[in-house]
Amino acid sequence: MCGIVAYIGKKNAKDLLIDGLRSLEYRGYDSSGIAVLHNSKIELVKSAGKIARLEEKILSLKAPALVTNSVSSNFNSHVAEKINLALETSTCGIGHTRWATHGIANDTNAHPHQDTEANIALVHNGIIKNYLSLKQELEAEGIQFRTETDTEVITHLFAKQRAGKADLDALRAVMNRLEGSYAVVILVKDQNKLLVAKNQSPLVIGIGEEENYVASDSSTVLQYTNKVLKLKDQQLAEITETKIILEDLYGNEAKIEVHHLVQNTSIQEKGPYKHFLVKEIHEQPAVTSLMLDQCLANATKPITGFEQLDVDFKQINRIVFVACGSAYHAALIGKYLIELWARVPVDVEVASEYASKQVIVGANDLVVGISQSGETADTLAAINNAKNAGAQIMAITNKSDSAIYDLTSPNNYVTPAGIEVSVASTKAFVSQVLALYFLTIKIAEDRTEIDLTEIKQGLRSLPLIIDQVIERAEDYKKQFIKYSNYRDFLFLSRGINYPIALEGALKLKELSYIHATGYPSGEMKHGPIAILDQSVPVLTIAIDGKSKFEHSLYEKTLSNAEEARARKSPSLVIACDDNQDVTGLFDEVIRIPNIDQFLSPIIATIPLQFLAYYIAEELGKDVDQPRNLAKSVTVE
Ligand code: M6R
């Protein structure tokens, strides 16, 4: 995980680094730091906490009086003046925002890291798997480690290798010792250049006019240049203002392939909303509407949007979804739909497990990764594992400029949810679920005679119904905040809404830090029921259906909710407006507009997003950036 950024050119490096870090904060926000080159020396500032704290610390260097006590810097005035001068004048530097893997989030473990002589400063994204043995080796040579990070071994190894070697050769020698993932940028005292290396963690170079940028993500450099070089695994480079020397691990010069990307200068604003999360919840009608216009403009015509795929669904014997978190929950709904309507067997696997399994797949199996960011390391590894074992691969992702998109092209469907800033997924999750309805229809149309016109018409009504649900937000708030002080929650449902119970529980956990678990309703009596008493609310999603089968699922769900009530658990239910048999059975009836059970997952999700939001707000939690999380999880 973590985000890295670097600049060399004629502009003020500090300002660009801070801007870059802000745009990379989605990759981690435990601590941050920058280092700049000035008068052949490296000056460095780093701080635990979010980038705002780093900015305050930088401000404290020139205006100590403006700074709160909590951020007061430890620099004496002479040192502060020196660092401040460097920050204000330097045109070459590196920066890092951290999601802690090795070592707690404090100032010391924050990047950049330096070697013993302070000749270099280095930022790293990834995990060095063999860092312990390397550390022992270096300690035996007398090197004293200052941090608990895995990264520090790279700084000492590089400092050691530099003796008598050209910098790129030294870096190559270090890479040959490292096992694991890394994107690294190094600043060398008295040399106006940046050194970079990459393996399994993303790294791009933004090529400008007499300036170059480096970042974990192309969107960070796109505000300055649309010419982007994406480093490949095991490549390394030396970058000056005007030149890039790109090499591979064997010392061969590598071809510089410049991509001209579409410049996206849109800055994400909250508009009238207090948090990005609420803004993104409110964007769901527009996102679903756009998707429907793109793929299902006419319910009587075949679905569109999958023309670019190089997959013959008639030949597919099995589909395996691999995903993490909310995307995994979306996949579970996909399984339900595809098995029901397209009649293809589907497995759903947690990507981190599937990544290291001896998978049994063949050329007629289709492994589909689902990932909002398109960068999730576990999902990427799972798809790669399937590919290497001989499966066909595909992806549903929200980012066309991503590793998962590149890996699976042309077999991908890109959800047009737009940038999701809030760490907890809302609109991206809903767009994944809708994409899975679309994929199901596509497969069913290719393989079966089933008439899905009614389903397609139902899908077309979703944006309007989502809008109606959102209009009820204030009513939901009154209902939900009463439950803010409970420490545990259970979410139950059956069939197509069981994954929504999981998603509701995940949202509540992420945003409010309340322990919450989702279960299939019928499973509760096999163990979880033991925890129930008046201190554990149980929220049930109970949506009735037209068919006998749907109705029987609903009845069983209600009867399981009764079992929870009998154990004195406060009871909440999500039910449709016309459904009167829940009245009196539950302490809290959360109403949603009438909807067919098979179309209900998306609609039932919305009140659960509000549940998590209002409770988190009531408890004063950091809604958009909950503790310990990151938007894009780029380590396994
Ligand atoms: O970018 P991805 O969809 O691959 O991310 C997967 C999970 O990390 C993500 O869904 C996570 O669970 C969210 N924070 C959920 O709100």
XYZ file of C-alpha atoms and ligand atoms in Angstrom:
652
model
C 0.000 0.000 0.000
C 1.143 3.598 0.543
C 1.431 6.309 -2.080
C 4.667 7.712 -3.404
C 5.382 10.835 -5.374
C 8.518 12.595 -6.609
C 9.437 15.621 -8.670
C 12.473 16.957 -10.480
C 12.332 20.144 -12.521
C 12.210 23.883 -12.051
C 9.138 24.329 -9.872
C 8.932 24.263 -6.104
C 9.107 20.579 -5.207
C 7.448 20.850 -1.801
C 4.181 22.249 -3.174
C 3.981 19.601 -5.881
C 4.804 16.825 -3.434
C 2.091 17.909 -1.006
C -0.440 18.160 -3.851
C 0.617 14.723 -5.043
C 0.319 13.266 -1.558
C -3.181 14.652 -1.186
C -4.235 12.912 -4.364
C -2.623 9.687 -3.133
C -4.096 9.781 0.367
C -6.610 7.118 -0.712
C -3.684 4.669 -0.577
C -3.075 5.236 3.130
C -3.158 8.018 5.653
C -1.364 6.768 8.771
C 1.615 9.094 8.321
C 3.358 11.068 5.608
C 6.620 12.777 4.822
C 8.709 14.533 2.210
C 12.424 14.939 1.549
C 13.980 17.566 -0.703
C 17.401 18.181 -2.125
C 19.007 21.512 -1.321
C 22.647 22.606 -1.587
C 23.729 18.980 -1.989
C 21.971 17.975 1.226
C 18.733 16.206 1.938
C 16.207 17.899 4.233
C 13.293 15.935 5.509
C 9.978 16.468 7.340
C 7.625 13.684 8.345
C 4.695 13.256 10.646
C 2.329 10.641 12.001
C -1.304 11.241 11.029
C -2.855 12.605 7.892
C -1.223 14.898 5.361
C -2.858 17.892 7.048
C -0.588 17.198 10.034
C 2.472 17.153 7.802
C 1.380 20.475 6.336
C 0.991 21.914 9.826
C 4.451 20.696 10.688
C 5.866 22.332 7.578
C 4.053 25.524 8.483
C 5.507 25.351 11.984
C 8.968 25.666 10.461
C 8.297 29.202 9.336
C 5.510 30.292 11.664
C 5.667 28.407 14.948
C 2.998 30.626 16.491
C 0.379 29.467 13.977
C 0.699 25.872 14.969
C -1.337 23.943 17.493
C 0.498 22.328 20.388
C -0.380 18.856 19.176
C 1.678 19.402 16.051
C 4.441 21.548 17.473
C 7.623 20.579 15.727
C 10.686 19.381 17.568
C 13.037 21.482 15.472
C 15.134 24.199 17.083
C 14.934 27.543 15.331
C 18.189 27.208 13.408
C 17.292 23.772 12.069
C 13.755 24.925 11.321
C 15.108 27.841 9.303
C 17.416 25.555 7.336
C 14.695 23.043 6.509
C 12.264 25.793 5.665
C 14.724 27.372 3.235
C 15.253 24.005 1.569
C 11.514 23.407 1.275
C 10.879 26.833 -0.160
C 13.627 26.628 -2.780
C 14.192 22.991 -3.695
C 13.128 21.745 -7.111
C 13.763 18.054 -6.488
C 12.148 15.850 -3.867
C 10.226 12.743 -2.873
C 7.106 12.166 -0.774
C 5.156 9.336 0.809
C 1.805 8.681 2.445
C 1.770 5.504 4.500
C -0.539 2.643 5.338
C 1.387 0.861 8.071
C 2.427 -2.733 7.410
C 5.593 -3.087 9.517
C 5.767 -0.880 12.575
C 3.192 1.409 14.127
C 2.184 4.723 12.587
C 4.554 7.190 14.230
C 7.008 9.867 13.088
C 9.956 7.468 13.096
C 8.354 4.812 10.932
C 7.024 7.432 8.512
C 8.849 7.594 5.170
C 11.211 8.852 3.718
C 13.892 6.714 5.361
C 17.595 7.404 5.353
C 20.799 5.409 5.550
C 23.180 5.831 8.486
C 25.182 8.615 6.822
C 22.058 10.428 5.586
C 23.417 10.262 2.041
C 20.130 9.095 0.612
C 16.406 9.317 1.331
C 14.018 6.666 0.112
C 10.271 6.068 -0.136
C 8.742 2.648 -0.679
C 5.355 1.139 -1.467
C 5.072 -2.634 -1.066
C 6.301 -5.364 1.255
C 9.812 -6.805 1.406
C 9.115 -10.414 2.329
C 12.723 -11.290 3.215
C 13.400 -8.134 5.205
C 14.072 -10.003 8.460
C 16.947 -12.040 7.078
C 18.346 -8.961 5.310
C 18.065 -6.977 8.529
C 19.915 -9.646 10.491
C 22.635 -9.680 7.876
C 23.023 -5.888 7.981
C 22.916 -5.784 11.781
C 25.677 -8.381 11.888
C 27.729 -5.904 9.849
C 27.163 -3.266 12.527
C 24.322 -1.281 10.984
C 21.893 0.065 13.549
C 18.263 0.176 12.500
C 16.184 3.135 13.585
C 12.717 2.037 12.504
C 10.501 -1.045 12.629
C 9.836 -0.904 8.896
C 10.738 -3.445 6.247
C 11.732 -0.487 4.049
C 14.789 0.453 6.060
C 16.695 -2.584 4.762
C 16.496 -1.115 1.245
C 18.117 2.148 2.360
C 21.066 0.388 4.014
C 21.484 -2.126 1.203
C 21.543 0.653 -1.359
C 23.965 2.786 0.651
C 26.242 -0.245 0.909
C 26.024 -1.152 -2.787
C 26.841 2.405 -3.893
C 30.461 2.030 -2.836
C 32.346 1.822 -6.115
C 29.304 1.304 -8.328
C 27.237 3.498 -10.596
C 23.873 4.231 -8.969
C 21.787 2.138 -11.375
C 24.138 -0.816 -10.917
C 23.906 -0.416 -7.154
C 20.127 -0.292 -7.330
C 20.066 -3.376 -9.559
C 22.216 -5.221 -7.038
C 19.732 -4.273 -4.306
C 16.790 -5.440 -6.414
C 18.503 -8.783 -6.820
C 18.455 -9.184 -3.043
C 14.829 -8.182 -2.488
C 11.901 -10.583 -2.383
C 8.427 -9.115 -2.477
C 6.801 -6.038 -3.872
C 8.240 -2.591 -4.196
C 7.932 0.725 -5.890
C 10.859 2.765 -4.684
C 12.091 6.303 -5.277
C 15.502 7.377 -4.019
C 16.967 10.826 -3.570
C 20.747 10.995 -3.477
C 22.568 13.782 -1.660
C 24.624 16.000 -4.021
C 23.019 14.568 -7.179
C 20.161 16.247 -8.942
C 18.320 13.100 -9.981
C 15.791 10.525 -8.878
C 16.313 6.774 -8.902
C 13.308 4.493 -9.169
C 12.685 0.752 -9.137
C 9.542 -1.320 -9.457
C 8.323 -4.831 -8.809
C 4.645 -5.721 -8.314
C 3.727 -2.287 -6.958
C 2.591 0.398 -9.377
C 4.893 3.240 -10.440
C 4.568 5.736 -13.263
C 6.731 8.535 -14.604
C 4.967 11.653 -15.843
C 7.105 13.206 -18.572
C 7.052 16.991 -18.704
C 8.990 19.795 -20.398
C 12.300 19.987 -18.541
C 10.654 18.299 -15.586
C 9.592 14.816 -14.615
C 7.173 13.436 -12.075
C 6.960 10.043 -10.408
C 3.889 8.639 -8.656
C 2.100 5.475 -7.627
C -0.819 6.406 -9.797
C -1.110 8.150 -13.161
C -3.996 10.355 -12.015
C -1.508 12.092 -9.696
C 0.730 13.165 -12.579
C -2.076 13.760 -15.066
C -2.760 17.202 -13.672
C 0.722 18.212 -14.913
C 1.319 16.095 -18.006
C -0.555 13.567 -20.106
C 2.641 11.776 -21.184
C 2.992 8.800 -18.891
C 5.497 5.961 -18.766
C 4.234 2.981 -16.772
C 7.174 1.063 -15.335
C 7.091 -2.701 -15.759
C 8.085 -5.173 -13.081
C 11.814 -5.406 -12.448
C 12.568 -2.164 -14.236
C 14.666 0.645 -12.790
C 15.392 4.156 -13.961
C 17.484 7.232 -13.415
C 15.553 10.422 -13.934
C 16.820 13.970 -14.366
C 14.892 17.046 -15.517
C 15.460 16.188 -19.143
C 16.415 12.543 -19.344
C 15.133 9.114 -18.349
C 17.442 6.094 -18.478
C 15.271 2.992 -18.199
C 16.833 -0.430 -17.684
C 15.878 -3.964 -16.768
C 17.270 -6.240 -14.114
C 19.966 -7.515 -16.481
C 21.344 -4.076 -17.288
C 19.704 -3.867 -20.705
C 18.262 -0.583 -21.811
C 14.459 -0.841 -21.835
C 12.159 0.786 -24.387
C 10.420 3.899 -23.134
C 6.779 3.470 -24.144
C 4.955 6.728 -23.590
C 1.188 6.564 -23.113
C -0.799 9.672 -23.926
C -3.534 9.540 -21.339
C -6.661 11.626 -21.125
C -5.994 14.474 -18.746
C -8.385 14.496 -15.847
C -8.113 17.777 -14.071
C -11.372 17.404 -12.162
C -10.780 18.026 -8.509
C -13.111 16.092 -6.296
C -15.314 18.464 -4.325
C -17.885 17.665 -1.655
C -20.316 20.250 -3.004
C -23.175 20.783 -0.561
C -22.415 17.576 1.310
C -20.569 17.287 4.607
C -18.762 14.125 3.547
C -17.788 12.445 0.289
C -19.639 9.363 1.524
C -22.993 11.160 1.505
C -22.195 12.790 -1.808
C -21.429 9.382 -3.280
C -24.609 7.857 -1.838
C -26.513 10.662 -3.576
C -24.741 9.948 -6.868
C -26.208 6.442 -7.070
C -29.335 7.336 -9.077
C -27.155 9.082 -11.685
C -24.606 6.257 -11.850
C -27.235 3.540 -12.274
C -29.100 5.666 -14.778
C -25.945 6.140 -16.857
C -25.220 2.407 -16.779
C -28.752 1.577 -17.868
C -28.591 4.109 -20.703
C -25.300 2.610 -21.856
C -26.330 -1.058 -21.722
C -30.073 -1.402 -21.448
C -31.550 1.562 -23.274
C -34.301 -0.659 -24.574
C -35.614 -3.505 -22.416
C -36.872 -5.436 -25.429
C -33.477 -5.460 -27.164
C -30.367 -7.540 -26.312
C -28.034 -6.059 -23.740
C -25.079 -4.012 -24.993
C -21.721 -3.050 -23.477
C -19.998 -6.430 -23.765
C -19.117 -6.336 -27.478
C -15.373 -5.951 -26.883
C -15.143 -9.188 -24.878
C -13.186 -12.040 -26.375
C -15.197 -14.685 -24.506
C -17.621 -17.168 -26.008
C -20.097 -17.613 -23.171
C -21.613 -20.658 -24.892
C -18.329 -22.470 -24.280
C -17.951 -21.494 -20.614
C -18.548 -24.351 -18.173
C -17.962 -22.500 -14.933
C -17.442 -18.961 -13.701
C -15.307 -18.089 -10.684
C -15.555 -14.627 -9.144
C -12.550 -13.393 -7.183
C -12.823 -10.219 -5.144
C -12.345 -8.606 -1.736
C -14.557 -6.727 0.697
C -17.602 -5.099 -0.851
C -16.640 -6.389 -4.290
C -16.783 -9.928 -2.836
C -20.317 -9.249 -1.620
C -21.269 -8.022 -5.093
C -19.830 -11.260 -6.494
C -22.083 -13.321 -4.220
C -25.085 -11.574 -5.744
C -23.615 -12.273 -9.190
C -23.462 -15.975 -8.353
C -27.095 -15.972 -7.340
C -28.191 -14.229 -10.531
C -26.073 -16.204 -12.998
C -27.031 -19.559 -11.530
C -30.681 -18.544 -11.503
C -31.057 -17.037 -14.957
C -28.050 -18.091 -17.027
C -27.747 -21.546 -15.434
C -23.944 -21.598 -15.321
C -22.321 -22.876 -12.102
C -20.511 -20.079 -10.254
C -17.963 -20.124 -7.447
C -17.095 -17.033 -5.451
C -13.674 -16.909 -3.852
C -12.049 -14.452 -1.483
C -9.231 -13.194 -3.711
C -6.504 -13.399 -1.054
C -7.266 -17.118 -0.600
C -7.619 -17.893 -4.270
C -4.327 -16.164 -5.046
C -2.261 -18.826 -3.350
C -4.349 -21.918 -4.068
C -3.510 -24.777 -6.404
C -6.515 -23.807 -8.487
C -8.280 -26.325 -10.675
C -9.335 -24.451 -13.789
C -9.246 -25.052 -17.503
C -9.743 -23.233 -20.767
C -13.532 -23.329 -20.397
C -13.527 -21.705 -16.987
C -13.904 -17.948 -16.783
C -12.352 -16.263 -13.747
C -13.741 -12.781 -13.197
C -12.031 -10.308 -10.878
C -14.207 -7.559 -9.456
C -12.414 -4.481 -8.167
C -13.385 -0.847 -7.855
C -9.804 0.382 -7.861
C -8.466 -2.173 -10.312
C -5.314 -2.171 -8.179
C -6.201 -4.488 -5.292
C -3.138 -6.717 -4.945
C -5.090 -9.768 -3.748
C -7.500 -9.615 -6.681
C -4.685 -9.032 -9.135
C -2.792 -12.027 -7.749
C -5.927 -14.203 -7.854
C -6.580 -13.356 -11.513
C -2.936 -14.018 -12.338
C -3.105 -17.358 -10.570
C -6.122 -18.350 -12.646
C -4.503 -17.117 -15.843
C -1.336 -19.102 -15.181
C -3.443 -22.197 -14.495
C -5.080 -21.882 -17.918
C -8.403 -20.145 -17.252
C -9.918 -17.359 -19.298
C -9.929 -14.129 -17.347
C -12.123 -11.068 -17.157
C -12.662 -8.059 -14.882
C -15.335 -5.704 -13.708
C -13.587 -2.556 -12.556
C -14.231 1.122 -12.027
C -10.852 2.167 -13.428
C -9.725 1.661 -16.990
C -6.303 3.002 -16.036
C -5.447 0.142 -13.711
C -3.397 -3.021 -13.443
C -6.459 -5.303 -13.394
C -7.872 -3.631 -16.503
C -4.544 -4.015 -18.314
C -4.219 -7.650 -17.247
C -7.669 -8.672 -18.437
C -8.052 -6.538 -21.579
C -10.112 -6.786 -23.733
C -12.250 -8.811 -21.344
C -13.473 -6.103 -19.050
C -16.538 -4.136 -18.184
C -15.774 -0.689 -16.772
C -18.368 0.650 -14.361
C -18.892 4.380 -14.905
C -19.246 5.164 -11.199
C -16.636 7.920 -11.369
C -14.023 8.533 -8.706
C -15.097 7.203 -5.327
C -13.260 9.211 -2.687
C -14.770 7.917 0.517
C -12.975 4.787 1.677
C -16.222 2.924 2.351
C -17.643 1.865 -0.966
C -21.190 2.925 -1.840
C -21.772 3.927 -5.461
C -18.995 1.638 -6.702
C -20.556 -1.343 -4.911
C -23.970 -0.576 -6.370
C -22.433 -0.219 -9.833
C -20.702 -3.594 -9.439
C -24.006 -5.250 -8.525
C -25.749 -3.648 -11.497
C -22.877 -4.733 -13.763
C -23.466 -8.290 -12.550
C -27.139 -8.074 -13.487
C -25.934 -6.968 -16.934
C -23.379 -9.763 -17.199
C -26.040 -12.285 -16.189
C -28.376 -11.003 -18.885
C -25.567 -11.149 -21.438
C -24.735 -14.770 -20.564
C -28.404 -15.769 -20.414
C -29.039 -14.168 -23.813
C -26.066 -15.993 -25.330
C -26.894 -19.387 -23.830
C -30.601 -19.658 -23.099
C -34.051 -18.847 -24.426
C -35.152 -17.344 -21.132
C -37.158 -14.129 -21.525
C -35.701 -11.499 -19.228
C -37.714 -8.539 -20.538
C -39.528 -8.106 -17.232
C -36.251 -8.131 -15.317
C -34.770 -5.593 -17.710
C -37.792 -3.347 -17.280
C -37.460 -3.716 -13.522
C -33.808 -2.727 -13.691
C -34.723 0.396 -15.637
C -36.837 1.535 -12.694
C -33.925 1.329 -10.230
C -32.593 4.922 -10.466
C -35.997 6.349 -9.620
C -36.479 3.997 -6.687
C -32.969 4.696 -5.359
C -33.880 8.378 -5.495
C -37.028 7.707 -3.478
C -34.997 5.809 -0.872
C -32.506 8.658 -0.586
C -35.382 11.090 0.000
C -36.174 9.129 3.167
C -32.729 9.756 4.648
C -33.967 12.049 7.419
C -36.533 9.458 8.558
C -33.830 6.795 8.566
C -31.595 9.039 10.633
C -34.207 9.281 13.394
C -34.618 5.518 13.356
C -30.916 4.676 13.289
C -29.184 6.990 15.737
C -31.051 5.319 18.593
C -28.812 2.325 17.965
C -25.495 4.170 18.137
C -24.450 2.904 21.524
C -24.642 -0.813 20.906
C -21.307 -2.563 20.572
C -22.396 -5.562 18.460
C -24.833 -5.994 15.599
C -26.084 -8.969 13.638
C -27.345 -8.640 10.060
C -29.487 -11.441 8.638
C -31.089 -12.347 5.354
C -31.533 -15.176 2.909
C -31.067 -15.850 -0.772
C -30.276 -12.873 -2.930
C -30.188 -10.499 0.048
C -27.807 -12.537 2.192
C -24.814 -10.725 0.575
C -26.521 -7.427 1.466
C -26.533 -8.536 5.123
C -22.763 -9.020 4.768
C -22.383 -5.643 3.071
C -24.487 -3.867 5.719
C -22.342 -5.372 8.461
C -19.113 -4.391 6.672
C -20.288 -0.788 6.199
C -21.206 -0.480 9.875
C -17.876 -1.962 10.997
C -15.808 0.226 8.679
C -17.517 3.500 9.456
C -18.488 3.240 13.119
C -16.003 0.609 14.442
C -18.986 -1.274 15.899
C -18.568 -5.015 15.674
C -21.084 -6.324 13.140
C -21.496 -9.651 11.390
C -23.741 -10.790 8.576
C -25.207 -14.293 8.476
C -27.577 -16.247 6.310
C -30.751 -16.145 8.437
C -30.963 -19.930 8.609
C -27.411 -20.219 9.878
C -27.989 -18.098 12.971
C -29.418 -20.976 14.992
C -26.240 -22.992 14.360
C -24.095 -20.926 16.708
C -24.363 -17.133 16.421
C -27.666 -17.197 18.308
C -25.624 -17.814 21.461
C -24.487 -14.185 21.524
C -27.986 -12.757 21.362
C -29.529 -10.839 24.229
C -30.870 -7.320 24.724
C -27.416 -5.882 23.993
C -27.180 -7.202 20.412
C -29.543 -5.691 17.834
C -30.465 -7.919 14.911
C -31.261 -6.286 11.586
C -33.123 -8.460 9.090
C -33.617 -7.780 5.402
C -37.010 -9.299 4.612
C -38.320 -8.653 1.117
C -41.371 -10.589 0.005
C -41.704 -11.856 -3.557
C -44.351 -12.735 -6.102
C -43.417 -16.345 -6.674
C -43.997 -19.204 -4.244
C -40.234 -19.672 -4.004
C -39.573 -16.000 -3.165
C -42.408 -15.968 -0.638
C -41.101 -19.078 1.112
C -37.650 -17.456 1.456
C -39.315 -14.411 2.967
C -41.375 -16.465 5.430
C -38.349 -18.396 6.599
C -36.414 -15.136 7.041
C -39.183 -13.721 9.232
C -39.296 -16.847 11.307
C -35.519 -16.612 11.932
C -35.987 -12.980 12.954
C -38.623 -14.165 15.449
C -36.073 -16.549 16.937
C -33.773 -13.579 17.536
C -36.590 -11.552 19.096
C -37.330 -14.427 21.424
C -33.775 -13.935 22.765
C -34.666 -10.291 23.556
C -32.509 -8.784 20.803
C -33.625 -5.333 19.682
C -35.013 -6.028 16.213
C -34.877 -4.006 13.021
C -36.180 -4.960 9.618
C -35.820 -3.581 6.128
C -39.141 -4.160 4.416
C -41.178 -2.829 1.507
C -43.881 -0.184 2.019
C -46.839 -2.479 1.383
C -45.548 -5.263 3.515
C -47.725 -5.079 6.603
C -46.916 -8.434 8.209
C -43.696 -7.005 9.687
C -45.607 -4.371 11.667
C -45.585 -5.255 15.338
C -43.021 -7.971 14.827
C -40.005 -5.630 14.925
C -38.939 -2.717 17.097
C -37.939 -0.717 14.033
C -39.373 -1.108 10.557
C -37.196 0.565 7.935
C -39.319 1.097 4.879
C -38.174 0.983 1.286
C -40.412 1.399 -1.793
C -42.074 -1.751 -3.100
C -39.689 -3.805 -5.194
C -39.478 -7.322 -6.529
C -37.251 -9.572 -4.405
C -34.949 -10.343 -7.351
C -34.307 -6.631 -7.865
C -34.122 -5.701 -4.186
C -30.398 -6.005 -3.284
C -29.480 -2.589 -4.664
C -32.464 -0.904 -3.022
C -31.996 -2.659 0.339
C -28.347 -1.546 0.364
C -29.138 2.172 0.482
C -30.692 2.345 3.986
C -27.772 0.265 5.262
C -25.359 2.860 3.863
C -27.295 5.489 5.810
C -27.339 3.302 8.934
C -23.554 3.111 8.955
C -23.214 6.795 8.099
C -25.568 8.184 10.735
C -24.164 6.005 13.491
C -20.599 6.950 12.546
C -21.562 10.633 12.531
C -23.319 10.297 15.873
C -20.197 8.676 17.315
C -17.940 11.369 15.820
C -15.963 8.999 13.615
C -13.902 9.962 10.595
C -16.505 9.138 7.964
C -14.464 9.462 4.777
C -11.205 8.079 6.098
C -11.918 5.525 8.812
C -8.964 4.467 10.900
C -6.627 1.699 9.692
C -8.127 1.566 6.205
C -7.085 2.702 2.751
C -9.097 3.104 -0.413
C -6.809 1.020 -2.545
C -5.198 -2.024 -0.957
C -2.074 -2.655 -2.971
C -0.323 -5.168 -0.735
C -1.204 -8.844 -0.315
O -10.844 -1.653 -5.043
P -11.482 -2.957 -4.684
O -12.918 -3.031 -5.104
O -10.722 -4.137 -5.173
O -11.464 -2.999 -3.105
C -11.898 -4.140 -2.422
C -12.077 -3.845 -0.962
O -10.873 -3.419 -0.389
C -13.151 -2.770 -0.734
O -14.370 -3.153 -1.262
C -13.317 -2.496 0.775
O -13.866 -3.604 1.401
C -14.162 -1.247 0.961
N -13.570 -0.427 1.955
C -15.554 -1.544 1.342
O -16.288 -0.430 1.701
